[in-house]
Coordinates of C-alpha atoms and ligand atoms in Angstrom, one line a residue:
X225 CA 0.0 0.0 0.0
X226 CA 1.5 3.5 -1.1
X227 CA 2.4 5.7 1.5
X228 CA 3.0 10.2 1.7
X229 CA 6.1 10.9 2.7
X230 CA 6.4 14.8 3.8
X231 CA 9.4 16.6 4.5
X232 CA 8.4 19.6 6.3
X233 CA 9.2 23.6 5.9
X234 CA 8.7 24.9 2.6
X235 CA 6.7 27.9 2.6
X236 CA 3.9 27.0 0.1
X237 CA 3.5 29.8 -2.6
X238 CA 1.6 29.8 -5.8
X239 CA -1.7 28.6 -7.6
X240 CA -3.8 25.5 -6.4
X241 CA -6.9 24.7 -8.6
X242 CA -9.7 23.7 -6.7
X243 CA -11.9 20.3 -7.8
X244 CA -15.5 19.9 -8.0
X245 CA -16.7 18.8 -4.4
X246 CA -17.3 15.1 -3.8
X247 CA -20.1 15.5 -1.2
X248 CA -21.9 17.2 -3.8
X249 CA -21.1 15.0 -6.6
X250 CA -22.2 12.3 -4.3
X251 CA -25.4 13.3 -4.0
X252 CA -25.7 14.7 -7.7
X253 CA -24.8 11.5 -9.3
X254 CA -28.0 9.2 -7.9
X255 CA -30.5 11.9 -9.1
X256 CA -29.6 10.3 -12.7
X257 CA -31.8 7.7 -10.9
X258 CA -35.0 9.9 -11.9
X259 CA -35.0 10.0 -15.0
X260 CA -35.2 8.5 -18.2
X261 CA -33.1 10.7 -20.0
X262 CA -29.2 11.4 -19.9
X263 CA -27.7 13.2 -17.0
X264 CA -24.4 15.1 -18.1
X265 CA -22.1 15.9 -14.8
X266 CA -19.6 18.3 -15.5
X267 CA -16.5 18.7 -13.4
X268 CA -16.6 15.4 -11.1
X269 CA -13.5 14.9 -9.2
X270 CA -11.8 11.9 -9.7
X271 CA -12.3 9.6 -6.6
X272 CA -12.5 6.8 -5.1
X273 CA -15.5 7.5 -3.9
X274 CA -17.0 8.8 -6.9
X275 CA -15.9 5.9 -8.8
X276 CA -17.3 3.6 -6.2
X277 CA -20.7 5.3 -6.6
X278 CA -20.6 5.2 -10.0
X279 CA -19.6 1.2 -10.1
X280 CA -23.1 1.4 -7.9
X281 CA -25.4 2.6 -10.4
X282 CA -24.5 0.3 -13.1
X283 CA -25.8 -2.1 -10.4
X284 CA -29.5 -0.9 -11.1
X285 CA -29.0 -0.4 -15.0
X286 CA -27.5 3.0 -15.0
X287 CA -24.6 3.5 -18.2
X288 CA -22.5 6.0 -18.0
X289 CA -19.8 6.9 -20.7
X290 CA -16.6 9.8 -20.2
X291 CA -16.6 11.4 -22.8
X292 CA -13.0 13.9 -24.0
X293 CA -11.0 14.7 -21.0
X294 CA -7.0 12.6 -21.1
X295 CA -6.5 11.4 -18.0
X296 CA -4.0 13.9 -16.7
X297 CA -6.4 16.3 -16.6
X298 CA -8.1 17.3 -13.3
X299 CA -12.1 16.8 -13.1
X300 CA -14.3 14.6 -16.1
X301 CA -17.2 14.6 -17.6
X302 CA -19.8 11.8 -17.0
X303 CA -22.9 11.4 -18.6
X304 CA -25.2 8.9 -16.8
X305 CA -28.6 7.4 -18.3
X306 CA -30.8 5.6 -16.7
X307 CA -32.7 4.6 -19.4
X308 CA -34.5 1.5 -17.6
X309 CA -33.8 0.3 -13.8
X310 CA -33.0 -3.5 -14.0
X311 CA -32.2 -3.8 -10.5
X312 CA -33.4 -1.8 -7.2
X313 CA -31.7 -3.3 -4.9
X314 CA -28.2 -1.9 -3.8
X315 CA -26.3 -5.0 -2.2
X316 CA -24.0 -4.7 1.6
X317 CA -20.7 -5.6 -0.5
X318 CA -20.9 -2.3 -2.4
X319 CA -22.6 -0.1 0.0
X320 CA -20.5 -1.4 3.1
X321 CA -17.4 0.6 1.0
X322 CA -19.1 3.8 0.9
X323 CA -21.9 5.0 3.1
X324 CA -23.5 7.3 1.0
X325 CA -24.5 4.8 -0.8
X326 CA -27.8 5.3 1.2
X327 CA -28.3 8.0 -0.9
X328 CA -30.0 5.9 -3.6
X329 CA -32.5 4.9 -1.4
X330 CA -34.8 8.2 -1.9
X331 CA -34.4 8.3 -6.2
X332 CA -35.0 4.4 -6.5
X333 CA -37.6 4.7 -4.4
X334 CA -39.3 7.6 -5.8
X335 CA -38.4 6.3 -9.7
X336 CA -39.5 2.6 -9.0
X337 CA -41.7 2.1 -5.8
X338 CA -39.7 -0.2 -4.8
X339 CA -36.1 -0.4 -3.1
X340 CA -33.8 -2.5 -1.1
X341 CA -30.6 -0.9 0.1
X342 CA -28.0 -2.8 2.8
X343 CA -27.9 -0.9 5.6
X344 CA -24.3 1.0 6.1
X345 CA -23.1 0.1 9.5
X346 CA -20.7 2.9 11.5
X347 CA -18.1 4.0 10.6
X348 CA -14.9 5.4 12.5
X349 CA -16.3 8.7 13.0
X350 CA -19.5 7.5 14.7
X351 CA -22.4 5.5 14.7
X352 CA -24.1 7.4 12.0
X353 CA -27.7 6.0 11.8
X354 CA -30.0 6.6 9.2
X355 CA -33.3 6.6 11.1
X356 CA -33.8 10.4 9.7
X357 CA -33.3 9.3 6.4
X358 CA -36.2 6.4 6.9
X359 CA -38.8 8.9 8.9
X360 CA -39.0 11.5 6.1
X361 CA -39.5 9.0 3.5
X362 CA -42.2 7.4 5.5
X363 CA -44.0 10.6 6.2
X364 CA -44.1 10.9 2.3
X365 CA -46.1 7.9 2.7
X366 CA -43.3 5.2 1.9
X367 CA -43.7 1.4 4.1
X368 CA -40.5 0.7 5.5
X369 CA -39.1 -2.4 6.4
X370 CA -35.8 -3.5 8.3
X371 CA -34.7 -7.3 7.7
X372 CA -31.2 -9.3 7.4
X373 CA -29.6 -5.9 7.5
X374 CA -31.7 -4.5 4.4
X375 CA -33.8 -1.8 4.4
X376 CA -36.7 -2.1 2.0
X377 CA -38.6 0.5 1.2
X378 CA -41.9 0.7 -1.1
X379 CA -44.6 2.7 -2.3
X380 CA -48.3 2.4 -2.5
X381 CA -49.3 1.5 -6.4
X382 CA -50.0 4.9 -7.3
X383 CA -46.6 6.5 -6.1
X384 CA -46.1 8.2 -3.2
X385 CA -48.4 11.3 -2.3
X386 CA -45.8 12.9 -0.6
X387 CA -45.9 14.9 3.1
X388 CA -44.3 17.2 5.4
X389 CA -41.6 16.1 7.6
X390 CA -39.4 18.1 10.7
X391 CA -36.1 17.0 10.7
X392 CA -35.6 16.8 14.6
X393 CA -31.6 17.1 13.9
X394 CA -30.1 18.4 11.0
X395 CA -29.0 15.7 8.3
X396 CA -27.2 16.4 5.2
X397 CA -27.9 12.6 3.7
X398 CA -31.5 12.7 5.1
X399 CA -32.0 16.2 3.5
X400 CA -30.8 14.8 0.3
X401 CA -32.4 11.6 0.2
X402 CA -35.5 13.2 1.3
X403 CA -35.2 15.7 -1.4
X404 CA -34.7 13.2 -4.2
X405 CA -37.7 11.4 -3.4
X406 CA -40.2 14.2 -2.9
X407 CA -39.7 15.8 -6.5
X408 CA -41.5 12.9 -8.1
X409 CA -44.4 12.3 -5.6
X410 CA -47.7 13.2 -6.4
X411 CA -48.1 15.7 -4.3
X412 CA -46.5 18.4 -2.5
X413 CA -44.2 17.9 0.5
X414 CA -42.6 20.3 3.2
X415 CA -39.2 19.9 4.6
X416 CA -38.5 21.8 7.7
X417 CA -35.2 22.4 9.7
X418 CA -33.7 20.8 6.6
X419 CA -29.6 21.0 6.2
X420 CA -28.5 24.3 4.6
X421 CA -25.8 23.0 3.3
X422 CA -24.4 24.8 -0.4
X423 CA -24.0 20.8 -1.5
X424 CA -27.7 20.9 -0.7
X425 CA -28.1 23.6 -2.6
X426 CA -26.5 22.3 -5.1
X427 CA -28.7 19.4 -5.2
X428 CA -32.1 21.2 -5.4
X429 CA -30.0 23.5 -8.5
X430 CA -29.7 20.3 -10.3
X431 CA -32.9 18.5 -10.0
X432 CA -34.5 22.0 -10.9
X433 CA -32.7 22.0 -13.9
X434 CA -34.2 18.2 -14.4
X435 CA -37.5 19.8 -14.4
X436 CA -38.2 20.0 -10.5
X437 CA -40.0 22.5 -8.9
X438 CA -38.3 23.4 -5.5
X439 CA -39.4 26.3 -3.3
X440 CA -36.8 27.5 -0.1
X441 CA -33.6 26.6 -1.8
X442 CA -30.7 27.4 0.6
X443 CA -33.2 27.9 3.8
X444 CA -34.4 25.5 6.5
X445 CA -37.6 25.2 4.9
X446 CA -38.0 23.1 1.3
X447 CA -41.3 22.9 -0.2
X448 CA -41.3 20.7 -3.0
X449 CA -44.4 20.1 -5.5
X450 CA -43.8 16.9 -7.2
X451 CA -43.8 16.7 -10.8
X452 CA -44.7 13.6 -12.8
X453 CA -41.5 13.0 -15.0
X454 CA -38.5 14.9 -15.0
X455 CA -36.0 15.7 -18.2
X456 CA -32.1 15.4 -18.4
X457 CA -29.8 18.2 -17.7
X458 CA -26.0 19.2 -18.2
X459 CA -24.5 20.6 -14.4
X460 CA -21.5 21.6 -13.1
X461 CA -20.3 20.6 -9.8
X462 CA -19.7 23.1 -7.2
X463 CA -16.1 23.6 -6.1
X464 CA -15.5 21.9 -3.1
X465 CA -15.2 24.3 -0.3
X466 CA -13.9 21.2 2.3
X467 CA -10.9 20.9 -0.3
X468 CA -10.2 24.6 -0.4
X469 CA -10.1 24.9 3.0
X470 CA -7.7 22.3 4.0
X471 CA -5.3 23.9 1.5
X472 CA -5.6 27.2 2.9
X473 CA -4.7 24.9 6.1
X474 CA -2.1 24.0 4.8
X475 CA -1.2 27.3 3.3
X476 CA -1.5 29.0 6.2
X477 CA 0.7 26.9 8.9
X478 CA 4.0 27.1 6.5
X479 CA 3.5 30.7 6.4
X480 CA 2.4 30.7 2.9
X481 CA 0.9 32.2 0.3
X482 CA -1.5 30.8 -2.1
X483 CA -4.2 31.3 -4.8
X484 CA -7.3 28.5 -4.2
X485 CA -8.0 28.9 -7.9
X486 CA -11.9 28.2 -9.1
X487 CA -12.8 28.4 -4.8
X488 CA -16.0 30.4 -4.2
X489 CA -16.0 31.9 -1.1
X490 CA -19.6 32.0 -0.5
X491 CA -19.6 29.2 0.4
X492 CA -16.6 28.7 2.8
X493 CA -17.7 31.8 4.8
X494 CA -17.3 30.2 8.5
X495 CA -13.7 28.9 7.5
X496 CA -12.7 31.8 6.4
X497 CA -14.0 34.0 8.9
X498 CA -12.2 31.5 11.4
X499 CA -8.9 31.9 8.9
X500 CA -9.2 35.4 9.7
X501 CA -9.6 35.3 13.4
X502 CA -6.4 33.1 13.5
X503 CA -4.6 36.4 11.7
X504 CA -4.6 34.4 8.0
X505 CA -5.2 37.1 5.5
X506 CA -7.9 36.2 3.2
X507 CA -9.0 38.0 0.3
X508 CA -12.2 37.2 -2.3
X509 CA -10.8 37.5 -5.8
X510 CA -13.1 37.0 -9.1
X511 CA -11.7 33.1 -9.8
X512 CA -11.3 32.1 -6.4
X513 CA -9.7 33.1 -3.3
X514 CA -6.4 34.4 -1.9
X515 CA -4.7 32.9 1.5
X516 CA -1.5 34.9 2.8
X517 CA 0.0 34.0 6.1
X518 CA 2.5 36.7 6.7
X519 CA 2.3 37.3 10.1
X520 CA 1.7 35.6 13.6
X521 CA -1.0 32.6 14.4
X522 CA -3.3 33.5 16.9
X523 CA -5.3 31.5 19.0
X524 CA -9.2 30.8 18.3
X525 CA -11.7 28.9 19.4
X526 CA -14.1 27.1 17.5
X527 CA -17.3 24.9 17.6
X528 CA -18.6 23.2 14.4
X529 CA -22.3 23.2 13.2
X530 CA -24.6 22.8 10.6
X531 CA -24.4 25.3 7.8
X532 CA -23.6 28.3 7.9
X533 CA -21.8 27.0 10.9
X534 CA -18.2 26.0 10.9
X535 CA -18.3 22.4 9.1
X536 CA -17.6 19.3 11.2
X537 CA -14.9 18.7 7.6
X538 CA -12.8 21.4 8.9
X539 CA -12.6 21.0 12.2
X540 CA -9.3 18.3 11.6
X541 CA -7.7 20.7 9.6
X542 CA -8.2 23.8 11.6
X543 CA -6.6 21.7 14.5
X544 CA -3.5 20.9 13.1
X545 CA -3.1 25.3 12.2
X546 CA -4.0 25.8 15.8
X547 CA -1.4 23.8 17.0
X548 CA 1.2 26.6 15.6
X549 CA -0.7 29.3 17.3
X550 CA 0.2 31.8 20.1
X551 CA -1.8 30.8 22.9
X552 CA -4.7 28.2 23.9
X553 CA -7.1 27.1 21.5
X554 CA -10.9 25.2 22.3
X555 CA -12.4 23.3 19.6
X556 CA -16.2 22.2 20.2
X557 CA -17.6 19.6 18.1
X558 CA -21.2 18.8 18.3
X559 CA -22.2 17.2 15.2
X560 CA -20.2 13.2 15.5
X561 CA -19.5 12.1 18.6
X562 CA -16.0 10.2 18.1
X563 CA -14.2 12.6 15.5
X564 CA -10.7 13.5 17.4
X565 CA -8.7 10.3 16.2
X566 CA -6.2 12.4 14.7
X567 CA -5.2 13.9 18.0
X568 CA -3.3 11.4 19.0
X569 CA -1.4 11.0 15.9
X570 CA -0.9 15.1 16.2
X571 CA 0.6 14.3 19.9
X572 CA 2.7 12.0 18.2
X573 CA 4.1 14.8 16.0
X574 CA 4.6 17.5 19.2
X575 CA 1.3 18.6 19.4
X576 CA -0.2 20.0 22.7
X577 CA -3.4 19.0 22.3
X578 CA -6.0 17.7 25.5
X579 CA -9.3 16.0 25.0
X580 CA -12.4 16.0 27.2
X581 CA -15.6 14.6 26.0
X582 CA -16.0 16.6 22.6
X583 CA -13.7 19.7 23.4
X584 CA -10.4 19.4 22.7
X585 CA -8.1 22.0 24.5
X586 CA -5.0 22.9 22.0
X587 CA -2.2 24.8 23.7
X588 CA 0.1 26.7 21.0
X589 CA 2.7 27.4 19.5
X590 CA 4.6 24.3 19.6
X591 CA 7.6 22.6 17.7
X592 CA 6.0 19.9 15.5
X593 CA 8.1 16.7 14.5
X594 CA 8.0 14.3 11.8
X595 CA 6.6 11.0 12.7
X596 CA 5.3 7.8 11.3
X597 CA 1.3 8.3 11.2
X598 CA -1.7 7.1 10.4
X599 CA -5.1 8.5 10.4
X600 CA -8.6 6.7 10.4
X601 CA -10.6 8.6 8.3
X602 CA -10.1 11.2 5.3
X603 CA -10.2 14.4 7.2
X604 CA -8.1 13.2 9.9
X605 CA -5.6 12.3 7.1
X606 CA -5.5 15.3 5.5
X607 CA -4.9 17.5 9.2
X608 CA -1.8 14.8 9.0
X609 CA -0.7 15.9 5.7
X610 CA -0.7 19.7 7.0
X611 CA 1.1 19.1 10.0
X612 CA 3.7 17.5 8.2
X613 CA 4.2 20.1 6.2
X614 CA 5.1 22.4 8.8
X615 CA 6.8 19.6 10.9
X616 CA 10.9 19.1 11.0
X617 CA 12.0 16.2 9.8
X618 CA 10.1 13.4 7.7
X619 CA 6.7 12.6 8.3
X620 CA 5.1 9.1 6.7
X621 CA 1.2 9.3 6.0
X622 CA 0.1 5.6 5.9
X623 CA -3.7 4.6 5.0
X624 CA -3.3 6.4 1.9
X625 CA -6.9 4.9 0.4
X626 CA -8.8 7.5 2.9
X627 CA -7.0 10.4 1.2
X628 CA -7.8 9.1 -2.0
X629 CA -11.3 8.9 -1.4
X630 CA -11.5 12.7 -1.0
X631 CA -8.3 15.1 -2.2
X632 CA -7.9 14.6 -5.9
X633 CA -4.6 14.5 -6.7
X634 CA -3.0 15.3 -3.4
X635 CA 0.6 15.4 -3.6
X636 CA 0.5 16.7 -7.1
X637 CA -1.4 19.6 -5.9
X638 CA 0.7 20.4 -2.9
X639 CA 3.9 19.9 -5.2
X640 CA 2.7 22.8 -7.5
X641 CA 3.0 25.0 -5.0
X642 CA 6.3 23.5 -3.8
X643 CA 5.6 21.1 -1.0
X644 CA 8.3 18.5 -0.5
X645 CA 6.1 15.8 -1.3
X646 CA 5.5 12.1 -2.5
X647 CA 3.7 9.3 -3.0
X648 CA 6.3 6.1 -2.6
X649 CA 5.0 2.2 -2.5
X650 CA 5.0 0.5 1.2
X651 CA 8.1 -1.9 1.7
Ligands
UD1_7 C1 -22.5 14.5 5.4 C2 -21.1 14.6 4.7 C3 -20.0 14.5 5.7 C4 -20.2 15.6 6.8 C5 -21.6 15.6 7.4 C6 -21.9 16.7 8.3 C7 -21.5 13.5 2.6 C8 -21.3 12.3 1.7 N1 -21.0 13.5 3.8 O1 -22.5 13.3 6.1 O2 -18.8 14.7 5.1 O3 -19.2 15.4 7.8 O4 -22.6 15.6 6.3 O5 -21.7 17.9 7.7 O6 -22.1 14.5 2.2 N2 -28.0 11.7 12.1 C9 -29.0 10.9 12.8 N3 -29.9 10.2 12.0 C10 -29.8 10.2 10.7 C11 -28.8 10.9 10.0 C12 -27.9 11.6 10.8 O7 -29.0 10.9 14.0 O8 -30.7 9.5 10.1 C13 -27.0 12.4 12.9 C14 -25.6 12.0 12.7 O9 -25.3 10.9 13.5 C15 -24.8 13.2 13.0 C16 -25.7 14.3 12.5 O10 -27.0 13.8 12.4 O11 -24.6 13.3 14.4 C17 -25.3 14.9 11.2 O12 -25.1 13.9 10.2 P1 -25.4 14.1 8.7 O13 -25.6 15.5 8.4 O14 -26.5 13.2 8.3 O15 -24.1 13.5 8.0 P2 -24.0 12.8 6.6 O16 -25.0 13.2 5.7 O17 -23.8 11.3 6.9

């Protein structure tokens, strides 16, 4: 298995171009579920993940052809049809990979009547159920059924009619999956305390170019009139805002200075608002967005939340700055209950770092050192990666396949704007 090796303190300086965000294209890609007619997704990184999910829908019947684009270019083109469903049942040995494979469960559902999805399990970051995701589609009027770790889900003859539902927590996957089954039912359907999230957003920009018609987009409150068919549609991905921050991250602790090329900062306002409180200079420029580091870290504390809140994504990353930072630091998170495995990786490295419950109490600035680490999921990897780079010495990344599942192109990136950086095989 490859591994990163990181040789720490080079100042990073120049132009990074940012992907299109996987969360989004993750929920973007099932909605060619609904229709008939080709789906054309513009910009997809090039994932793991996304070719996991992809590998998914040709499980139900769903071609998809790349068309142009050599391979050493960043982002493709993918146009999905889903001309006829064959299957709608999405088996545990795919969805066990990659948990948002749940995320079929609402379009299948909605396209078919029918569906039968495996159940994802937790993951290292959590339990993670998916009860939210079940209750809304039920209050469309969906029968739900839990057996040998399936869920199966179906609809009355005529289709579901559709049917408010108060999200007692905030879900991103529930949102979505909620969202992609309510544009087809018969009727109309509210959404309240839904997820504000700009991959949400996103979601409800595409399906409304597929013919949907969506009311509230980018508020708590969704109300969606179901429509009979809906049409195909060309998109582009959103830029992934998680992506840009963790490079301004990285940026930022080597002192740096770098262009997040194609980054739309409307989107990343509570990291950069926290980048700014920290004393990162951040500056909104026409094709993305500037990071200069050119004076002290201070301390900050932060506490993550639902959108517009600071994202749950960042918090690893934000860590790892604070951890060169005058002075003490208290990071809150509220959303997953187990998501500070990459603190003791960071003490490994020199970091001052204290944990209580879900506060973690960082005391800066201190020396960092390279070490041999591993992280356990793909943001916790990545707040690896940035220590490293501002770390003496060598520092070995192992567990490379979480990385992959979300930075596209990694070490390439970071080597453009002259990290000390590479990808070597495991001996
Ligand atoms: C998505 C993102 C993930 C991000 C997270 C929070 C994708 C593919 N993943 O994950 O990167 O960290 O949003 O911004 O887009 N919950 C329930 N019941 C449910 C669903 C969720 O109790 O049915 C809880 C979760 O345990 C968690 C909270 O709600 O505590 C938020 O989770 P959620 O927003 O659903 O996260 P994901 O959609 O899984």
């Amino acid at each position: 298995m490859d591994k990163l090796i990181v040789r720490g303190g080079n100042r990073l300086s120049g132009t990074i171009p940012i992907s299109g965000a996987k969360n989004a294209a993750l929920t973007l890609i099932p909605c060619a579920l609904l229709t008939e007619e080709a789906v054309t997704l513009r910009n997809l990184p090039r994932l793991a993940d996304i070719d996991g999910f992809q590998h998914l829908m040709t499980q139900f019947g769903v071609s998809h052809t790349i068309p142009g684009k050599r391979p050493e270019e960043f982002g493709r083109n993918v146009t999905l049809e889903a001309m006829r469903i064959t299957s709608s049942v999405a088996p545990y040995d795919l969805v066990r990979k990659m948990r948002a494979s749940i995320l079929v469960l609402g379009p299948l559902l909605a396209r078919t009547g029918e569906a039968t999805v495996s159940l994802p399990g937790g993951c290292a970051i959590g339990n993670r159920p998916i009860d939210l995701h079940l209750k809304a589609l039920e209050a469309f009027g969906a029968q739900i059924e839990l057996a040998q770790g399936y869920v199966k889900a179906s609809a009355p003859d005529s289709g579901l009619p559709g049917g408010d539902f108060d999200f007692p927590v905030v879900s991103v996957g529930a949102t979505e999956n909620a969202v992609m089954a309510a544009v087809l039912c018969n009727g109309t359907s509210v959404l309240r305390n839904a997820a504000r999230e700009p991959e949400i957003v996103d979601l409800c920009n595409l399906l409304t170019a597929m013919g949907a018609e969506i009311e509230g987009v980018g508020t708590s409150e969704l109300t969606i009139h179901g429509v009979k068919k809906l049409h195909g549609a060309t998109y582009r991905v959103m830029p992934d805002r998680i992506e840009a921050g963790s490079y301004a991250c990285a940026a930022a602790i080597t002192g740096g200075e770098v262009m997040l090329q194609g980054a739309d900062a409307g989107d990343m306002g509570s990291t950069l608002h926290a980048l700014r409180n920290i004393g990162v200079e951040v500056e909104t420029e026409k094709d993305g967005v500037k990071i200069a580091a050119n004076g002290p870290l201070k301390a900050h504390n932060l506490t993550t939340a639902p959108f517009p809140g600071l994202a749950t994504d960042m918090q690893a990353q934000l860590m790892s700055l604070l951890c060169k930072a005058e002075g003490t630091s208290i990071l809150k998170e509220t959303i997953f209950e187990n998501r500070f495995m990459h603190v003791p990786e960071l003490a490994r490295m020199g970091a001052d770092i204290e944990t209580e419950g879900r506060t973690a109490i960082v005391r800066g600035p201190c020396e960092l050192t390279g070490a041999e680490v591993m992280a356990t999921d793909l943001r916790a990897s990545m707040s690896l990666v940035i220590a490293g780079l501002a770390a003496q010495g060598e520092t070995t990344v192992r567990r490379l396949y979480h990385l992959d599942r979300g930075y596209e192109r990694l070490e390439e990136k970071l080597q453009l704007v002259g990290a000390d950086i590479e990808r070597v095989g495991d001996d």
